[in-house]
């Protein structure tokens, strides 16, 4: 039996295995993790004929360069990504949302994400990774999940345990759009902020800081004035919560966030905007826009329907 | 009892048990947490109990705020007279290499290190919650004379096993992490073990903890 595997020629900046993450562990301090951009994750698996929740490789900014050894295998890349497929005789410019076939000793070189942060590489079949609490998602903070909870490293191998028999090529027409208005619901400590602070939050522009990662997104802009207390008694956090610490700059909790926090919550990003939120690159300018709960629920239904429609087109 | 239920974003309930942080309030939080866990309500995908709050996160594809709010309001709370708590002894070494903030505490509290340790060790602590990082226990209540604020500038890396204090609480860093608590010692035992999926935490909410002072020799030989 021939062993099928990738060898890592370049690991990329923050390359991890992800699926839909793990549930019901907040109370012991373990966040959901999982793919940051869920829609692009789901599409990636569908394009290579996988079940919806199989592990994919998530990368940020610069992706990995991988050399393949083994039987023919299909792959696909989603997001807004520049990549090359290097064959023995020629090099092909990669196209996102399209299936490609790799042969023995072909390489895939993921150069960069364009005007976005995360991209996904799916492999037609299953990779041999460690599952913990029914998820392979790599949580590098707690060293949980695939790859012993670590980012992909130079020269390591990614072993393929099964290749899908169906080798049909598929494609999807989809363009990622960037958001400028992040829709939010008022947070549970909204009244900790002065009228001026509230106005600043909803009317002024904020820039995404370089200090953003899978745990959180820091924003810079005019200081949001707090008139009650810059600390609260530590309590649970969820994805999308916007905390404002004493320096007045908002921090949005993302998939690998600490499960408990002690800063006032001014708002929470609506679920429908999460996939686009995480794709905002450092320097991007954003504004927060208030919506109410029933609108947020409607926007989620629309987002969910659109995702299902895209998947059913593949 | 829950004083108020509001929404935290569009996919979580924010259950408020009141402003006070004490064992009684926290025991109520834990009872609700365990009751909801046991009931296995459709759509709930996370529960985060803390000192005086319980956050119930749910899958917006399966349920919504109004439906779940009603279910939680109508919930029968299981009567746990004695929450199945256990007693855990935590050995701690306060050698200079480990007690990173003892000098700061001596100054802030105007107490000698001997007095600080005397007021810290061999006392019973109650575990209010676990989290922030995997398995980190939040333990109270700290002796009134030992209460100090967090560091002005948090450390980028607090070593694994560090035992810290701030305000009315003590905690244990289950692995290396950023943090701003005043570090007074280090424990050689593993508080979080991700290979034990059913019970990765040594300490759970409701447990009783006693810190025991050990020497550096005992620390170094602890895991032999």
Short mmCIF file of C-alpha atoms in Angstrom, two decimals, chain A residues 22-30 32 38 131-134 141-144 185-189 231 233-238 241 257-260 265 268-272 293 296-297 300 304 308, chain B residues 6-12 14 19 21 33 37 44-53 55 57 60-62 64-65 129-136 138 150 175 192 194-197 200-201 204:
data_model
loop_
_atom_site.label_atom_id
_atom_site.label_comp_id
_atom_site.label_asym_id
_atom_site.label_seq_id
_atom_site.Cartn_x
_atom_site.Cartn_y
_atom_site.Cartn_z
CA UNK A 22 -16.07 21.73 19.94
CA UNK A 23 -19.17 22.37 22.00
CA UNK A 24 -20.19 22.37 25.65
CA UNK A 25 -16.73 23.04 27.11
CA UNK A 26 -16.88 26.75 27.98
CA UNK A 27 -17.45 25.81 31.63
CA UNK A 28 -14.01 24.21 31.83
CA UNK A 29 -12.33 27.01 29.91
CA UNK A 30 -12.23 25.61 26.37
CA UNK A 32 -15.38 26.60 20.38
CA UNK A 38 -17.60 29.03 8.51
CA UNK A 131 -9.63 14.43 17.65
CA UNK A 132 -10.35 15.75 21.13
CA UNK A 133 -13.91 16.23 22.33
CA UNK A 134 -15.16 15.17 18.87
CA UNK A 141 -3.36 28.14 23.30
CA UNK A 142 -4.39 24.99 25.14
CA UNK A 143 -2.52 22.64 22.78
CA UNK A 144 -5.68 20.75 21.97
CA UNK A 185 -26.62 44.36 19.50
CA UNK A 186 -26.15 46.44 22.64
CA UNK A 187 -24.02 44.65 25.23
CA UNK A 188 -24.96 43.90 28.83
CA UNK A 189 -22.79 46.78 30.13
CA UNK A 231 -13.78 46.27 35.37
CA UNK A 233 -16.84 40.78 38.01
CA UNK A 234 -15.39 38.14 35.71
CA UNK A 235 -18.09 36.34 33.75
CA UNK A 236 -18.57 34.27 30.62
CA UNK A 237 -17.77 35.50 27.14
CA UNK A 238 -19.00 34.40 23.75
CA UNK A 241 -18.58 40.11 22.33
CA UNK A 257 -11.21 33.59 22.94
CA UNK A 258 -10.67 33.19 26.69
CA UNK A 259 -13.94 31.86 28.12
CA UNK A 260 -14.13 34.36 30.99
CA UNK A 265 -19.27 44.57 27.20
CA UNK A 268 -22.04 41.91 20.53
CA UNK A 269 -21.53 41.37 16.78
CA UNK A 270 -24.55 39.65 15.21
CA UNK A 271 -24.04 36.04 14.09
CA UNK A 272 -24.79 36.90 10.44
CA UNK A 293 -32.64 41.26 18.34
CA UNK A 296 -30.39 40.10 14.02
CA UNK A 297 -32.35 36.83 13.95
CA UNK A 300 -29.01 35.22 10.45
CA UNK A 304 -27.91 30.80 6.59
CA UNK A 308 -27.22 26.64 2.01
CA UNK B 6 -31.49 39.17 29.00
CA UNK B 7 -29.86 38.45 25.67
CA UNK B 8 -26.11 38.57 25.10
CA UNK B 9 -25.95 39.02 21.36
CA UNK B 10 -28.38 36.98 19.25
CA UNK B 11 -27.19 33.53 20.33
CA UNK B 12 -26.87 33.58 24.12
CA UNK B 14 -27.42 36.21 30.08
CA UNK B 19 -24.61 41.67 42.30
CA UNK B 21 -20.33 37.47 44.98
CA UNK B 33 -25.79 25.03 35.46
CA UNK B 37 -26.79 20.33 31.70
CA UNK B 44 -27.88 24.73 23.77
CA UNK B 45 -24.21 24.42 22.85
CA UNK B 46 -22.45 25.93 25.86
CA UNK B 47 -22.95 26.95 29.48
CA UNK B 48 -20.63 29.32 31.31
CA UNK B 49 -21.25 29.61 35.05
CA UNK B 50 -19.34 32.37 36.83
CA UNK B 51 -19.50 34.03 40.26
CA UNK B 52 -23.02 35.43 39.86
CA UNK B 53 -23.93 34.89 36.19
CA UNK B 55 -24.39 32.39 30.16
CA UNK B 57 -25.08 29.88 24.42
CA UNK B 60 -29.31 29.97 16.21
CA UNK B 61 -30.11 27.39 13.55
CA UNK B 62 -31.97 25.30 16.15
CA UNK B 64 -33.82 31.36 19.58
CA UNK B 65 -33.73 33.67 22.59
CA UNK B 129 -15.77 28.74 38.53
CA UNK B 130 -13.22 27.46 36.06
CA UNK B 131 -12.16 29.03 32.81
CA UNK B 132 -10.43 31.91 31.07
CA UNK B 133 -7.83 29.32 30.08
CA UNK B 134 -8.63 25.62 30.18
CA UNK B 135 -9.10 24.35 33.72
CA UNK B 136 -8.09 27.54 35.56
CA UNK B 138 -11.16 30.78 40.53
CA UNK B 150 -3.89 43.01 39.60
CA UNK B 175 -0.46 26.31 31.57
CA UNK B 192 -5.67 20.31 33.63
CA UNK B 194 -6.62 17.26 28.07
CA UNK B 195 -6.06 13.52 27.59
CA UNK B 196 -8.82 12.85 30.16
CA UNK B 197 -11.79 13.97 28.09
CA UNK B 200 -9.86 17.06 32.38
CA UNK B 201 -10.08 19.41 35.37
CA UNK B 204 -14.43 21.87 39.48
#
